[in-house]
CSV table of C-alpha atoms in Angstrom, one decimal:
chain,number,residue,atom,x,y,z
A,28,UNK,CA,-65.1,-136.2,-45.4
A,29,UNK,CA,-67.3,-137.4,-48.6
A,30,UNK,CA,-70.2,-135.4,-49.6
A,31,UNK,CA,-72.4,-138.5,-48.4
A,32,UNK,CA,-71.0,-138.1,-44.7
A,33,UNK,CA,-71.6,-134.7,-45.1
A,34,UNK,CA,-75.5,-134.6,-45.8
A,35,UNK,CA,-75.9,-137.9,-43.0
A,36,UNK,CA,-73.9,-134.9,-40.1
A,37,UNK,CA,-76.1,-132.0,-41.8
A,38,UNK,CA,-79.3,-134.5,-41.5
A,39,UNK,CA,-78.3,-135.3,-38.3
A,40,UNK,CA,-78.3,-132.0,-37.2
A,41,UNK,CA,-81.4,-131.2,-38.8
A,42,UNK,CA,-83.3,-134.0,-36.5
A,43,UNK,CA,-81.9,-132.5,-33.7
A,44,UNK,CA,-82.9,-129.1,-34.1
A,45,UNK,CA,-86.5,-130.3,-34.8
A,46,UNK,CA,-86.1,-132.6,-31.9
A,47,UNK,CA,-85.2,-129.4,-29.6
A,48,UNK,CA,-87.1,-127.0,-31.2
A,49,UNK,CA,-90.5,-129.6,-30.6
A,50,UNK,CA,-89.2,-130.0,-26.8
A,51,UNK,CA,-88.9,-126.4,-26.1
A,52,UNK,CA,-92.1,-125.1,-28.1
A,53,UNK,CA,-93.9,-127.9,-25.7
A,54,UNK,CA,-92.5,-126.5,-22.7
A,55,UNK,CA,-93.2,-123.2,-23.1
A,56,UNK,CA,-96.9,-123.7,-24.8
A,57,UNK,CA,-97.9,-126.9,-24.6
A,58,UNK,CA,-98.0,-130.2,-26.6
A,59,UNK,CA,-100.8,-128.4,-28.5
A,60,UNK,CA,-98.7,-125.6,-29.9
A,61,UNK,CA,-96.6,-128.6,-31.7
A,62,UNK,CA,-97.4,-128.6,-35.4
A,63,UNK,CA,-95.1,-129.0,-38.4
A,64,UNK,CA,-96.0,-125.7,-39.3
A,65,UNK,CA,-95.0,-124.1,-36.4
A,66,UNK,CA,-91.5,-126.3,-36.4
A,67,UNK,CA,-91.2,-125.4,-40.3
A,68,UNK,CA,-91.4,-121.7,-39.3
A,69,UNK,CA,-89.3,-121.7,-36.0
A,70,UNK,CA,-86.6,-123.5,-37.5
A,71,UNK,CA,-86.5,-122.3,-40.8
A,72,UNK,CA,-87.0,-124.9,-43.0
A,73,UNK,CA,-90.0,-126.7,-45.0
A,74,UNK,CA,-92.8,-128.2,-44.3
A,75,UNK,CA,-91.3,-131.0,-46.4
A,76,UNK,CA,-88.2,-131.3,-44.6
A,77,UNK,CA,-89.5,-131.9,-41.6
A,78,UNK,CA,-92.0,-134.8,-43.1
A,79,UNK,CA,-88.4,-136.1,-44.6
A,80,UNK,CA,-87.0,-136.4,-40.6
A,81,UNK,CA,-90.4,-137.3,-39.4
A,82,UNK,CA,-93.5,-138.5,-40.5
A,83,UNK,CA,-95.6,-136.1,-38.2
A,84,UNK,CA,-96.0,-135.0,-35.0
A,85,UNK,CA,-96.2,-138.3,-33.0
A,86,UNK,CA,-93.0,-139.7,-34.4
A,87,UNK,CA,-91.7,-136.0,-33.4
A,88,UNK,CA,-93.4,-137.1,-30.2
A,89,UNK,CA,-91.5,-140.4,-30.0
A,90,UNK,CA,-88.1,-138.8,-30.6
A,91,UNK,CA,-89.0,-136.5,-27.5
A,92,UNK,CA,-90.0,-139.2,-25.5
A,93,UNK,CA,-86.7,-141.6,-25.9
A,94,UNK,CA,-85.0,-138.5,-25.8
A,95,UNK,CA,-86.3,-137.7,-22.6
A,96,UNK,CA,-86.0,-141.5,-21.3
A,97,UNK,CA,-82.5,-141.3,-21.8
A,98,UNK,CA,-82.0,-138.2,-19.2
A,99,UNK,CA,-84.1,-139.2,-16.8
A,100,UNK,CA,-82.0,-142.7,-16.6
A,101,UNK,CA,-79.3,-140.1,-16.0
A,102,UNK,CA,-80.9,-137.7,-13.6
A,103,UNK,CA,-81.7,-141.3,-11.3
A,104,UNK,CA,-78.5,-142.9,-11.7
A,105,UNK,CA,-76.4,-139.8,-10.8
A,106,UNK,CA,-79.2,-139.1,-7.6
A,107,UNK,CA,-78.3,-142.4,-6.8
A,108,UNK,CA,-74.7,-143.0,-7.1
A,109,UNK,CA,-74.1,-140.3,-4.5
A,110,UNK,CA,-76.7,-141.9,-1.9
A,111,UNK,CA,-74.5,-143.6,1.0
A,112,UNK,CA,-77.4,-147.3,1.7
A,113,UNK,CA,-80.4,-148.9,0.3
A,114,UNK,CA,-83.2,-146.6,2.1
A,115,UNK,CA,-80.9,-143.5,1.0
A,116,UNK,CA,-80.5,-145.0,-2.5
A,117,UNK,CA,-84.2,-145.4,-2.7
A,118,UNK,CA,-85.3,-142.0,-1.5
A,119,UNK,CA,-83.0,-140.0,-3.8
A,120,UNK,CA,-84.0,-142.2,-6.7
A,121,UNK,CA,-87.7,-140.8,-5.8
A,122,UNK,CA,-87.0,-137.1,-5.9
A,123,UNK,CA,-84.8,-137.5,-8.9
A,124,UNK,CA,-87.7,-138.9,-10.7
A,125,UNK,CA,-90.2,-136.5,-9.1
A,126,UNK,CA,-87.6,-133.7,-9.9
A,127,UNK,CA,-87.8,-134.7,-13.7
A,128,UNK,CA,-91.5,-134.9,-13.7
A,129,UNK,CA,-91.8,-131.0,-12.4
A,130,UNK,CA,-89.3,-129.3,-14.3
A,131,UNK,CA,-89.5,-131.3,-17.8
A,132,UNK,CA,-93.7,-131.3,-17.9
A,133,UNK,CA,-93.9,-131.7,-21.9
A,134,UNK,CA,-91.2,-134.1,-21.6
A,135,UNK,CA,-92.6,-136.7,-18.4
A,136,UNK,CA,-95.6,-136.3,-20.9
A,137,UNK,CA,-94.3,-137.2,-24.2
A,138,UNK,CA,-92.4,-140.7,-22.4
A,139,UNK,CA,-95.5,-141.5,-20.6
A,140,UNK,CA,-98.2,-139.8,-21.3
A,141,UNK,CA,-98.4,-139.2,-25.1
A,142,UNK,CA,-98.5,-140.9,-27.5
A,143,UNK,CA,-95.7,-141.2,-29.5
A,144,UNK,CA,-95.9,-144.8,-31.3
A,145,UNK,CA,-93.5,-146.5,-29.2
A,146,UNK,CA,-93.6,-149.7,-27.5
A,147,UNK,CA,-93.6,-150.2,-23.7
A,148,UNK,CA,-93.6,-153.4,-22.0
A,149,UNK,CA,-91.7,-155.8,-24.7
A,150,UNK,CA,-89.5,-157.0,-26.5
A,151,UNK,CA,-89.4,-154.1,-29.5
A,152,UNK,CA,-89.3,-151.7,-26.5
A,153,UNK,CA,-86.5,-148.7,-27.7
A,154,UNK,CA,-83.4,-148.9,-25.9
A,155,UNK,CA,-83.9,-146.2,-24.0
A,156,UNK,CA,-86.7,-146.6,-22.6
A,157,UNK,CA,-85.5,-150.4,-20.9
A,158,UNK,CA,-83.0,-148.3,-19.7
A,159,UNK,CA,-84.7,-145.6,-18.2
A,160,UNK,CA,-86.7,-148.8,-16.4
A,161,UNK,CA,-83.6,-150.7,-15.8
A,162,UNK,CA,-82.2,-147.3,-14.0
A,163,UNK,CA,-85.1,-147.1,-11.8
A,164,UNK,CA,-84.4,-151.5,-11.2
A,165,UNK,CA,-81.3,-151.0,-9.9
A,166,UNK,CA,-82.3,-149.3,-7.1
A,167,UNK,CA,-85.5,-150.9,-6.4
A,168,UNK,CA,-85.3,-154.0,-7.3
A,169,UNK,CA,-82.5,-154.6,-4.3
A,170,UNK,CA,-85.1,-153.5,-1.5
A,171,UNK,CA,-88.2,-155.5,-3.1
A,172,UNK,CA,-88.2,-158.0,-0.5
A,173,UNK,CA,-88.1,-161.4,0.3
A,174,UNK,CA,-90.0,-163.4,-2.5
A,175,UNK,CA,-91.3,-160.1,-3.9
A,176,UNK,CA,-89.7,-160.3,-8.5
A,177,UNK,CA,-87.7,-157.2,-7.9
A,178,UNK,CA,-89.5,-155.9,-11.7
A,179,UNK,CA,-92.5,-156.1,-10.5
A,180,UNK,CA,-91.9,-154.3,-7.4
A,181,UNK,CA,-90.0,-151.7,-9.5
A,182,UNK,CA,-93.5,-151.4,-12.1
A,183,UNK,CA,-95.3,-151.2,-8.3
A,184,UNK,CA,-93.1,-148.2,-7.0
A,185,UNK,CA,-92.7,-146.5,-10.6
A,186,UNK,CA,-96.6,-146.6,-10.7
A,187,UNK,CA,-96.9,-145.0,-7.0
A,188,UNK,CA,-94.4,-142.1,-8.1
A,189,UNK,CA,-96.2,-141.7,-11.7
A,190,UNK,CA,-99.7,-141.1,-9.5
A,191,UNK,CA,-97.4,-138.7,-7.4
A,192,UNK,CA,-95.8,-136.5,-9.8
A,193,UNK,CA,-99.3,-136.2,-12.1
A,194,UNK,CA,-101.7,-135.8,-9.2
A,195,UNK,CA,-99.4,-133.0,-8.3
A,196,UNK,CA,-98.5,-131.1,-11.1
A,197,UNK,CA,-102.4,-131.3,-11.9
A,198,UNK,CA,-102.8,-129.4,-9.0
A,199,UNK,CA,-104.9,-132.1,-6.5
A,200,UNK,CA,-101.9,-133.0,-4.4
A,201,UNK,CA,-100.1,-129.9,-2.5
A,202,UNK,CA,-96.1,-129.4,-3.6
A,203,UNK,CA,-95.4,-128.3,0.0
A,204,UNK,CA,-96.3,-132.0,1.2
A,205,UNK,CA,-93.9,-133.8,-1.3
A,206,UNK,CA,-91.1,-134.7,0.8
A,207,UNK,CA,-93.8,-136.3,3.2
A,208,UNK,CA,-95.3,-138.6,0.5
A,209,UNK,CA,-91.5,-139.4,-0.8
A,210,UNK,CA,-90.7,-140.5,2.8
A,211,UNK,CA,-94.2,-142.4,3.4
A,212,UNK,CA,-93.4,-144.0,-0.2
A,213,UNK,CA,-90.0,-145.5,1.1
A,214,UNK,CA,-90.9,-146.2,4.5
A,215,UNK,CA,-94.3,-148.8,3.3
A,216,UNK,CA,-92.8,-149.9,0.5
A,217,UNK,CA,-89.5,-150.4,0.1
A,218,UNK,CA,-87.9,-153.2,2.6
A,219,UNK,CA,-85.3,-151.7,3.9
């Protein structure tokens, strides 16, 4: 391996570690608690070395969020894959998401809440983020309905489960009536 390969893996690693280190500080304290000085000390390295990964918190926020975009595509597709029809397929792709919004809070707020300098919506759009949307497509876009563009129907139910999982984890929906408001959600909206 030449020394340049070397430093690219060590840098590599670095980013990650800030990466993980920003994800789990966030979880346990907040978005709030994120500074480069905190990172600098947790991970123990420089103030300057994180500026040479990062160029401050919201890019730190970005690499969270695409990060994050990239599991939750995972987390719907495998919730998916194992439902047996479209209604099924539908349902589970809700409480996959739902399930991502509860237990990754700073995460479901760094893709879609924060801002982390990324674009939604076109044609510079990150990779993973399309595909976090494309997972959710898959599903949804085969019970849209007759003359209904399967992406727009998909933006329509993504919407509906984004009010779901924020009103509730803001505390002005109750958890225990989830599985009712997944259920209404398929049942109106999906044609299946």
């Amino acid at each position: 391996m030449s020394v340049q390969e070397r430093k690219e893996r060590e840098r590599a690693v670095r980013e990650r570690l800030i990466v993980a280190t920003a994800r789990e500080l966030a979880e346990q304290q907040g978005w709030d608690a994120v500074t480069t000085r905190r990172l600098a000390e947790r991970i123990e390295y420089s103030q300057p070395v994180l500026y040479s990964h990062f160029r401050g918190k919201r890019e730190i926020i970005g690499a969270v969020a695409l990060e994050g975009a990239t599991e939750l595509a995972v987390a719907v597709r495998a919730a998916t894959s194992a439902a047996d029809g479209p209604r099924a397929r539908v349902a589970a792709l809700a409480r996959a998401y739902l399930d991502f919004a509860e237990h990754n809070p700073a995460v479901y707020d760094a893709i879609f809440q924060l801002d982390g300098g990324l674009a939604y919506a076109q044609e510079d759009t990150p990779e993973p983020l399309k595909d976090a949307f494309a997972a959710l497509l898959e599903t949804l876009g085969e019970v849209a309905g007759d003359g209904v563009h399967p992406a727009l129907f998909t933006e329509t139910f993504w919407a509906a489960l984004h009010g779901l999982a924020t009103l509730t984890r803001t505390g002005r929906l109750l958890p225990e009536d989830a599985e009712p408001r997944v259920e209404l959600l398929v049942d109106r909206l999906a044609t299946v």
